[in-house]
Amino acid sequence: MTEKSEAVEKSSNNTGMIEEWLRKHRLVYTGATRHPFILSVRDGSVDLSSFKRWLGQDYLFVKACVPFVASVLLKACKESDDSSDMEVILGGVASINDEIAWFMKEASKWGVPLTSIVPQKANLDYCRFLESLTRSDVEYTVAITAFWAIEAVYQESFAHCLEDGSKTPEELKETCQRWGNEGFSQYCHCLRNIANRCLQKATDDVLSKAEEVVLRVLEHEVGFWNMSRGES
Ligand SMILES: Cc1ncc(CN)c(N)n1
């Protein structure tokens, strides 16, 4: 049995490759979505200088996401066999646009001067990785899977800070709502469905590239949280 048919067989019963990989790489995924930075927001012990560092760096990151998301949209136009993908990805463009506006508003609230922020290494590394995914030889399946992983880490992380029992400080709840709300969760679900559909039809070669890309995204997300805590 090939790697692909084995995976497709395992992922019957309404689950896809993404669920299969989440099981296989559970520890790595948990490392990204339950990072000490997020746990410190959730238990209220977060250091505000870390939070402000994260805010400024993420503003730069989100701006760097724009060409990446545009490239996913372009690949969908050229390669997708389902026209509804476009709507979901356009929703992603709108979401990135809202994020940029939100970061500007939030930075002024917290006194973070956005014009003088210097991107740190982990941020530059992540942005460089995103840029590599914009190349035309990167398949739509690989790019949309990466896009799902990037958005899902924030959704799962911040939703955790809003669950029952969390002690997230009142002034940080709006931040958690940005990515932890039901609408963002639905949007991530749509991205996951698109990725699963594409992965189901992918060759073994594309499947292994997409799996590798998910792992790289998770690593970069951990690096980003570490940087926010001043650990890099
Ligand atoms: C590092 C990072 N990853 C994901 C997201 C959610 N768009 C974000 N704003 N920043």
PDB file of C-alpha atoms and ligand atoms in Angstrom:
ATOM      1  CA  MET A   1       0.000   0.000   0.000  1.00  0.00           C
ATOM      2  CA  THR A   2       1.396   3.447  -0.882  1.00  0.00           C
ATOM      3  CA  GLU A   3       1.834   6.192   1.710  1.00  0.00           C
ATOM      4  CA  LYS A   4      -1.137   7.969   0.175  1.00  0.00           C
ATOM      5  CA  SER A   5      -3.616   5.099   0.011  1.00  0.00           C
ATOM      6  CA  GLU A   6      -2.684   4.108   3.546  1.00  0.00           C
ATOM      7  CA  ALA A   7      -3.339   7.655   4.737  1.00  0.00           C
ATOM      8  CA  VAL A   8      -6.618   7.921   2.810  1.00  0.00           C
ATOM      9  CA  GLU A   9      -7.753   4.591   4.256  1.00  0.00           C
ATOM     10  CA  LYS A  10      -6.857   5.697   7.777  1.00  0.00           C
ATOM     11  CA  SER A  11      -8.568   9.016   7.290  1.00  0.00           C
ATOM     12  CA  SER A  12     -11.991   7.704   6.297  1.00  0.00           C
ATOM     13  CA  ASN A  13     -14.961   8.281   8.649  1.00  0.00           C
ATOM     14  CA  ASN A  14     -15.221  11.965   7.981  1.00  0.00           C
ATOM     15  CA  THR A  15     -11.676  12.886   8.857  1.00  0.00           C
ATOM     16  CA  GLY A  16      -8.948  13.939   6.481  1.00  0.00           C
ATOM     17  CA  MET A  17      -5.192  14.195   6.204  1.00  0.00           C
ATOM     18  CA  ILE A  18      -5.075  17.210   8.484  1.00  0.00           C
ATOM     19  CA  GLU A  19      -6.694  15.259  11.332  1.00  0.00           C
ATOM     20  CA  GLU A  20      -4.316  12.387  10.603  1.00  0.00           C
ATOM     21  CA  TRP A  21      -1.296  14.707  10.840  1.00  0.00           C
ATOM     22  CA  LEU A  22      -2.653  16.377  13.971  1.00  0.00           C
ATOM     23  CA  ARG A  23      -2.745  12.958  15.604  1.00  0.00           C
ATOM     24  CA  LYS A  24       0.706  12.046  14.312  1.00  0.00           C
ATOM     25  CA  HIS A  25       2.283  15.366  15.349  1.00  0.00           C
ATOM     26  CA  ARG A  26       0.119  16.023  18.412  1.00  0.00           C
ATOM     27  CA  LEU A  27       3.057  17.066  20.620  1.00  0.00           C
ATOM     28  CA  VAL A  28       4.385  19.566  18.080  1.00  0.00           C
ATOM     29  CA  TYR A  29       0.887  20.989  17.564  1.00  0.00           C
ATOM     30  CA  THR A  30       0.314  21.291  21.297  1.00  0.00           C
ATOM     31  CA  GLY A  31       3.708  22.980  21.629  1.00  0.00           C
ATOM     32  CA  ALA A  32       2.497  25.696  19.272  1.00  0.00           C
ATOM     33  CA  THR A  33      -1.067  26.086  20.578  1.00  0.00           C
ATOM     34  CA  ARG A  34      -0.335  25.721  24.318  1.00  0.00           C
ATOM     35  CA  HIS A  35       2.903  27.675  24.430  1.00  0.00           C
ATOM     36  CA  PRO A  36       4.003  29.226  27.766  1.00  0.00           C
ATOM     37  CA  PHE A  37       3.243  32.688  26.336  1.00  0.00           C
ATOM     38  CA  ILE A  38      -0.385  31.695  25.723  1.00  0.00           C
ATOM     39  CA  LEU A  39      -0.596  29.849  29.051  1.00  0.00           C
ATOM     40  CA  SER A  40       0.623  33.018  30.782  1.00  0.00           C
ATOM     41  CA  VAL A  41      -2.157  35.039  29.087  1.00  0.00           C
ATOM     42  CA  ARG A  42      -4.645  32.384  30.180  1.00  0.00           C
ATOM     43  CA  ASP A  43      -3.495  32.293  33.816  1.00  0.00           C
ATOM     44  CA  GLY A  44      -3.066  36.070  34.041  1.00  0.00           C
ATOM     45  CA  SER A  45       0.675  35.966  34.787  1.00  0.00           C
ATOM     46  CA  VAL A  46       1.675  37.404  31.390  1.00  0.00           C
ATOM     47  CA  ASP A  47       4.429  39.966  31.480  1.00  0.00           C
ATOM     48  CA  LEU A  48       3.083  43.102  29.775  1.00  0.00           C
ATOM     49  CA  SER A  49       6.429  43.866  28.154  1.00  0.00           C
ATOM     50  CA  SER A  50       6.190  40.429  26.444  1.00  0.00           C
ATOM     51  CA  PHE A  51       2.661  41.213  25.351  1.00  0.00           C
ATOM     52  CA  LYS A  52       3.762  44.549  23.872  1.00  0.00           C
ATOM     53  CA  ARG A  53       6.738  42.921  22.139  1.00  0.00           C
ATOM     54  CA  TRP A  54       4.373  40.339  20.637  1.00  0.00           C
ATOM     55  CA  LEU A  55       1.989  43.130  19.532  1.00  0.00           C
ATOM     56  CA  GLY A  56       4.658  45.123  17.674  1.00  0.00           C
ATOM     57  CA  GLN A  57       6.291  42.081  16.076  1.00  0.00           C
ATOM     58  CA  ASP A  58       2.971  40.567  15.021  1.00  0.00           C
ATOM     59  CA  TYR A  59       1.973  43.809  13.325  1.00  0.00           C
ATOM     60  CA  LEU A  60       5.063  43.455  11.106  1.00  0.00           C
ATOM     61  CA  PHE A  61       4.339  39.764  10.551  1.00  0.00           C
ATOM     62  CA  VAL A  62       0.730  40.359   9.506  1.00  0.00           C
ATOM     63  CA  LYS A  63       1.836  42.973   6.985  1.00  0.00           C
ATOM     64  CA  ALA A  64       4.268  40.396   5.574  1.00  0.00           C
ATOM     65  CA  CYS A  65       1.347  37.930   5.298  1.00  0.00           C
ATOM     66  CA  VAL A  66      -0.393  40.069   2.665  1.00  0.00           C
ATOM     67  CA  PRO A  67       1.694  38.917  -0.343  1.00  0.00           C
ATOM     68  CA  PHE A  68       1.468  35.331   0.922  1.00  0.00           C
ATOM     69  CA  VAL A  69      -2.342  35.400   1.137  1.00  0.00           C
ATOM     70  CA  ALA A  70      -2.476  37.136  -2.262  1.00  0.00           C
ATOM     71  CA  SER A  71      -0.346  34.319  -3.679  1.00  0.00           C
ATOM     72  CA  VAL A  72      -2.728  31.703  -2.236  1.00  0.00           C
ATOM     73  CA  LEU A  73      -5.599  33.544  -3.919  1.00  0.00           C
ATOM     74  CA  LEU A  74      -3.738  33.557  -7.228  1.00  0.00           C
ATOM     75  CA  LYS A  75      -2.973  29.841  -6.955  1.00  0.00           C
ATOM     76  CA  ALA A  76      -6.653  29.157  -6.175  1.00  0.00           C
ATOM     77  CA  CYS A  77      -7.648  31.037  -9.362  1.00  0.00           C
ATOM     78  CA  LYS A  78      -5.259  28.942 -11.405  1.00  0.00           C
ATOM     79  CA  GLU A  79      -5.396  25.540  -9.748  1.00  0.00           C
ATOM     80  CA  SER A  80      -8.571  25.080  -7.694  1.00  0.00           C
ATOM     81  CA  ASP A  81     -11.422  22.950  -9.020  1.00  0.00           C
ATOM     82  CA  ASP A  82     -13.923  24.525  -6.622  1.00  0.00           C
ATOM     83  CA  SER A  83     -14.957  28.154  -7.085  1.00  0.00           C
ATOM     84  CA  SER A  84     -16.084  28.467  -3.464  1.00  0.00           C
ATOM     85  CA  ASP A  85     -12.407  28.361  -2.335  1.00  0.00           C
ATOM     86  CA  MET A  86     -12.177  31.917  -3.621  1.00  0.00           C
ATOM     87  CA  GLU A  87     -14.796  33.175  -1.170  1.00  0.00           C
ATOM     88  CA  VAL A  88     -12.992  31.615   1.783  1.00  0.00           C
ATOM     89  CA  ILE A  89      -9.592  32.989   0.734  1.00  0.00           C
ATOM     90  CA  LEU A  90     -11.096  36.422   0.082  1.00  0.00           C
ATOM     91  CA  GLY A  91     -12.435  36.166   3.637  1.00  0.00           C
ATOM     92  CA  GLY A  92      -8.797  35.554   4.625  1.00  0.00           C
ATOM     93  CA  VAL A  93      -7.704  38.708   2.795  1.00  0.00           C
ATOM     94  CA  ALA A  94     -10.404  40.645   4.669  1.00  0.00           C
ATOM     95  CA  SER A  95      -9.320  39.060   7.948  1.00  0.00           C
ATOM     96  CA  ILE A  96      -5.670  40.102   7.394  1.00  0.00           C
ATOM     97  CA  ASN A  97      -6.853  43.608   6.533  1.00  0.00           C
ATOM     98  CA  ASP A  98      -8.871  43.741   9.780  1.00  0.00           C
ATOM     99  CA  GLU A  99      -5.879  42.400  11.726  1.00  0.00           C
ATOM    100  CA  ILE A 100      -3.634  45.208  10.449  1.00  0.00           C
ATOM    101  CA  ALA A 101      -6.223  47.838  11.455  1.00  0.00           C
ATOM    102  CA  TRP A 102      -6.688  46.134  14.815  1.00  0.00           C
ATOM    103  CA  PHE A 103      -2.926  46.092  15.520  1.00  0.00           C
ATOM    104  CA  MET A 104      -2.707  49.809  14.747  1.00  0.00           C
ATOM    105  CA  LYS A 105      -5.563  50.616  17.133  1.00  0.00           C
ATOM    106  CA  GLU A 106      -4.227  48.292  19.836  1.00  0.00           C
ATOM    107  CA  ALA A 107      -0.650  49.607  19.524  1.00  0.00           C
ATOM    108  CA  SER A 108      -1.823  53.144  20.139  1.00  0.00           C
ATOM    109  CA  LYS A 109      -3.841  51.930  23.156  1.00  0.00           C
ATOM    110  CA  TRP A 110      -0.760  50.207  24.662  1.00  0.00           C
ATOM    111  CA  GLY A 111       1.710  52.934  23.656  1.00  0.00           C
ATOM    112  CA  VAL A 112       3.645  50.679  21.257  1.00  0.00           C
ATOM    113  CA  PRO A 113       5.342  52.842  18.571  1.00  0.00           C
ATOM    114  CA  LEU A 114       4.798  50.822  15.371  1.00  0.00           C
ATOM    115  CA  THR A 115       7.000  53.004  13.152  1.00  0.00           C
ATOM    116  CA  SER A 116      10.191  52.231  15.073  1.00  0.00           C
ATOM    117  CA  ILE A 117       9.791  48.473  15.535  1.00  0.00           C
ATOM    118  CA  VAL A 118      12.729  46.423  14.295  1.00  0.00           C
ATOM    119  CA  PRO A 119      11.780  42.889  13.212  1.00  0.00           C
ATOM    120  CA  GLN A 120      13.519  40.266  15.342  1.00  0.00           C
ATOM    121  CA  LYS A 121      15.224  37.161  13.985  1.00  0.00           C
ATOM    122  CA  ALA A 122      12.346  34.714  14.581  1.00  0.00           C
ATOM    123  CA  ASN A 123      10.007  37.128  12.821  1.00  0.00           C
ATOM    124  CA  LEU A 124      12.358  37.622   9.873  1.00  0.00           C
ATOM    125  CA  ASP A 125      12.833  33.848   9.582  1.00  0.00           C
ATOM    126  CA  TYR A 126       9.066  33.277   9.558  1.00  0.00           C
ATOM    127  CA  CYS A 127       8.512  36.061   6.988  1.00  0.00           C
ATOM    128  CA  ARG A 128      11.258  34.611   4.777  1.00  0.00           C
ATOM    129  CA  PHE A 129       9.559  31.215   4.982  1.00  0.00           C
ATOM    130  CA  LEU A 130       6.219  32.796   3.967  1.00  0.00           C
ATOM    131  CA  GLU A 131       7.935  34.497   1.057  1.00  0.00           C
ATOM    132  CA  SER A 132       9.306  31.141  -0.110  1.00  0.00           C
ATOM    133  CA  LEU A 133       5.725  29.829  -0.246  1.00  0.00           C
ATOM    134  CA  THR A 134       4.680  32.599  -2.647  1.00  0.00           C
ATOM    135  CA  ARG A 135       6.839  31.097  -5.437  1.00  0.00           C
ATOM    136  CA  SER A 136       4.880  29.862  -8.438  1.00  0.00           C
ATOM    137  CA  ASP A 137       6.374  26.356  -8.167  1.00  0.00           C
ATOM    138  CA  VAL A 138       4.740  25.877  -4.729  1.00  0.00           C
ATOM    139  CA  GLU A 139       1.529  23.932  -5.325  1.00  0.00           C
ATOM    140  CA  TYR A 140      -1.869  25.351  -4.254  1.00  0.00           C
ATOM    141  CA  THR A 141      -2.355  22.305  -2.000  1.00  0.00           C
ATOM    142  CA  VAL A 142       0.875  23.064  -0.125  1.00  0.00           C
ATOM    143  CA  ALA A 143       0.118  26.795   0.165  1.00  0.00           C
ATOM    144  CA  ILE A 144      -3.493  26.403   1.364  1.00  0.00           C
ATOM    145  CA  THR A 145      -2.374  23.802   3.918  1.00  0.00           C
ATOM    146  CA  ALA A 146       0.233  26.241   5.244  1.00  0.00           C
ATOM    147  CA  PHE A 147      -2.394  28.986   5.370  1.00  0.00           C
ATOM    148  CA  TRP A 148      -4.728  26.765   7.396  1.00  0.00           C
ATOM    149  CA  ALA A 149      -1.906  25.937   9.867  1.00  0.00           C
ATOM    150  CA  ILE A 150      -0.945  29.607  10.346  1.00  0.00           C
ATOM    151  CA  GLU A 151      -4.524  30.646  11.113  1.00  0.00           C
ATOM    152  CA  ALA A 152      -5.389  27.542  13.156  1.00  0.00           C
ATOM    153  CA  VAL A 153      -2.528  28.065  15.631  1.00  0.00           C
ATOM    154  CA  TYR A 154      -3.851  31.522  16.545  1.00  0.00           C
ATOM    155  CA  GLN A 155      -7.455  30.324  16.664  1.00  0.00           C
ATOM    156  CA  GLU A 156      -6.675  27.394  18.978  1.00  0.00           C
ATOM    157  CA  SER A 157      -4.252  29.374  21.126  1.00  0.00           C
ATOM    158  CA  PHE A 158      -6.456  32.377  21.810  1.00  0.00           C
ATOM    159  CA  ALA A 159      -9.673  30.347  22.115  1.00  0.00           C
ATOM    160  CA  HIS A 160      -7.917  28.466  24.955  1.00  0.00           C
ATOM    161  CA  CYS A 161      -7.559  31.782  26.821  1.00  0.00           C
ATOM    162  CA  LEU A 162     -11.341  32.255  26.746  1.00  0.00           C
ATOM    163  CA  GLU A 163     -12.385  28.783  27.901  1.00  0.00           C
ATOM    164  CA  ASP A 164     -14.059  28.227  31.263  1.00  0.00           C
ATOM    165  CA  GLY A 165     -11.523  28.362  34.056  1.00  0.00           C
ATOM    166  CA  SER A 166      -9.190  30.796  32.302  1.00  0.00           C
ATOM    167  CA  LYS A 167      -8.027  33.850  34.240  1.00  0.00           C
ATOM    168  CA  THR A 168      -7.198  36.038  31.256  1.00  0.00           C
ATOM    169  CA  PRO A 169      -6.937  39.670  32.408  1.00  0.00           C
ATOM    170  CA  GLU A 170      -9.899  41.813  31.336  1.00  0.00           C
ATOM    171  CA  GLU A 171      -7.670  44.125  29.243  1.00  0.00           C
ATOM    172  CA  LEU A 172      -6.410  41.154  27.161  1.00  0.00           C
ATOM    173  CA  LYS A 173      -9.780  39.544  26.498  1.00  0.00           C
ATOM    174  CA  GLU A 174     -10.391  41.596  23.360  1.00  0.00           C
ATOM    175  CA  THR A 175      -7.099  40.321  21.929  1.00  0.00           C
ATOM    176  CA  CYS A 176      -8.166  36.733  22.626  1.00  0.00           C
ATOM    177  CA  GLN A 177     -11.592  37.393  21.099  1.00  0.00           C
ATOM    178  CA  ARG A 178      -9.962  38.540  17.852  1.00  0.00           C
ATOM    179  CA  TRP A 179      -8.833  35.015  17.060  1.00  0.00           C
ATOM    180  CA  GLY A 180     -10.820  33.010  19.598  1.00  0.00           C
ATOM    181  CA  ASN A 181     -14.276  34.029  18.348  1.00  0.00           C
ATOM    182  CA  GLU A 182     -16.745  31.693  16.655  1.00  0.00           C
ATOM    183  CA  GLY A 183     -16.482  33.414  13.252  1.00  0.00           C
ATOM    184  CA  PHE A 184     -12.712  32.940  13.130  1.00  0.00           C
ATOM    185  CA  SER A 185     -13.152  29.333  14.186  1.00  0.00           C
ATOM    186  CA  GLN A 186     -15.616  28.779  11.288  1.00  0.00           C
ATOM    187  CA  TYR A 187     -13.213  30.410   8.848  1.00  0.00           C
ATOM    188  CA  CYS A 188     -10.378  28.095  10.014  1.00  0.00           C
ATOM    189  CA  HIS A 189     -12.743  25.170   9.606  1.00  0.00           C
ATOM    190  CA  CYS A 190     -13.393  26.206   5.986  1.00  0.00           C
ATOM    191  CA  LEU A 191      -9.633  26.466   5.338  1.00  0.00           C
ATOM    192  CA  ARG A 192      -9.180  22.994   6.840  1.00  0.00           C
ATOM    193  CA  ASN A 193     -11.917  21.573   4.598  1.00  0.00           C
ATOM    194  CA  ILE A 194     -10.300  23.063   1.496  1.00  0.00           C
ATOM    195  CA  ALA A 195      -6.890  21.717   2.525  1.00  0.00           C
ATOM    196  CA  ASN A 196      -8.338  18.251   3.225  1.00  0.00           C
ATOM    197  CA  ARG A 197     -10.106  18.183  -0.135  1.00  0.00           C
ATOM    198  CA  CYS A 198      -6.900  19.143  -1.992  1.00  0.00           C
ATOM    199  CA  LEU A 199      -4.793  16.695   0.035  1.00  0.00           C
ATOM    200  CA  GLN A 200      -7.160  13.842  -0.766  1.00  0.00           C
ATOM    201  CA  LYS A 201      -6.336  14.279  -4.443  1.00  0.00           C
ATOM    202  CA  ALA A 202      -2.641  15.005  -3.989  1.00  0.00           C
ATOM    203  CA  THR A 203       0.284  12.870  -5.130  1.00  0.00           C
ATOM    204  CA  ASP A 204       2.605  11.331  -2.527  1.00  0.00           C
ATOM    205  CA  ASP A 205       5.184  13.984  -3.364  1.00  0.00           C
ATOM    206  CA  VAL A 206       2.786  16.892  -2.706  1.00  0.00           C
ATOM    207  CA  LEU A 207       1.476  15.166   0.427  1.00  0.00           C
ATOM    208  CA  SER A 208       4.935  14.946   1.935  1.00  0.00           C
ATOM    209  CA  LYS A 209       5.696  18.570   1.001  1.00  0.00           C
ATOM    210  CA  ALA A 210       2.446  19.693   2.655  1.00  0.00           C
ATOM    211  CA  GLU A 211       3.161  17.694   5.820  1.00  0.00           C
ATOM    212  CA  GLU A 212       6.635  19.216   6.000  1.00  0.00           C
ATOM    213  CA  VAL A 213       5.186  22.700   5.565  1.00  0.00           C
ATOM    214  CA  VAL A 214       2.743  22.155   8.451  1.00  0.00           C
ATOM    215  CA  LEU A 215       5.673  21.155  10.676  1.00  0.00           C
ATOM    216  CA  ARG A 216       7.674  24.235   9.556  1.00  0.00           C
ATOM    217  CA  VAL A 217       4.698  26.517  10.341  1.00  0.00           C
ATOM    218  CA  LEU A 218       4.383  24.996  13.816  1.00  0.00           C
ATOM    219  CA  GLU A 219       8.111  25.477  14.434  1.00  0.00           C
ATOM    220  CA  HIS A 220       7.952  29.098  13.310  1.00  0.00           C
ATOM    221  CA  GLU A 221       4.909  29.738  15.510  1.00  0.00           C
ATOM    222  CA  VAL A 222       6.803  28.373  18.532  1.00  0.00           C
ATOM    223  CA  GLY A 223       9.781  30.565  17.597  1.00  0.00           C
ATOM    224  CA  PHE A 224       7.450  33.553  17.380  1.00  0.00           C
ATOM    225  CA  TRP A 225       5.982  32.958  20.850  1.00  0.00           C
ATOM    226  CA  ASN A 226       9.517  32.399  22.247  1.00  0.00           C
ATOM    227  CA  MET A 227      10.608  35.713  20.736  1.00  0.00           C
ATOM    228  CA  SER A 228       7.604  37.429  22.336  1.00  0.00           C
ATOM    229  CA  ARG A 229       8.820  36.167  25.726  1.00  0.00           C
ATOM    230  CA  GLY A 230      12.274  37.590  24.988  1.00  0.00           C
ATOM    231  CA  GLU A 231      13.743  34.108  24.560  1.00  0.00           C
ATOM    232  CA  SER A 232      15.542  34.615  21.284  1.00  0.00           C
TER     233      SER A 232
HETATM  234  C1  LIG B   1       2.600  34.732  14.024  1.00  0.00           C
HETATM  235  C2  LIG B   1       1.144  34.773  13.616  1.00  0.00           C
HETATM  236  N1  LIG B   1       0.534  33.644  13.197  1.00  0.00           N
HETATM  237  C3  LIG B   1      -0.775  33.718  12.817  1.00  0.00           C
HETATM  238  C4  LIG B   1      -1.473  34.864  12.851  1.00  0.00           C
HETATM  239  C5  LIG B   1      -2.939  34.909  12.489  1.00  0.00           C
HETATM  240  N2  LIG B   1      -3.169  35.554  11.258  1.00  0.00           N
HETATM  241  C6  LIG B   1      -0.805  36.004  13.270  1.00  0.00           C
HETATM  242  N3  LIG B   1      -1.407  37.220  13.341  1.00  0.00           N
HETATM  243  N4  LIG B   1       0.522  35.970  13.662  1.00  0.00           N
END
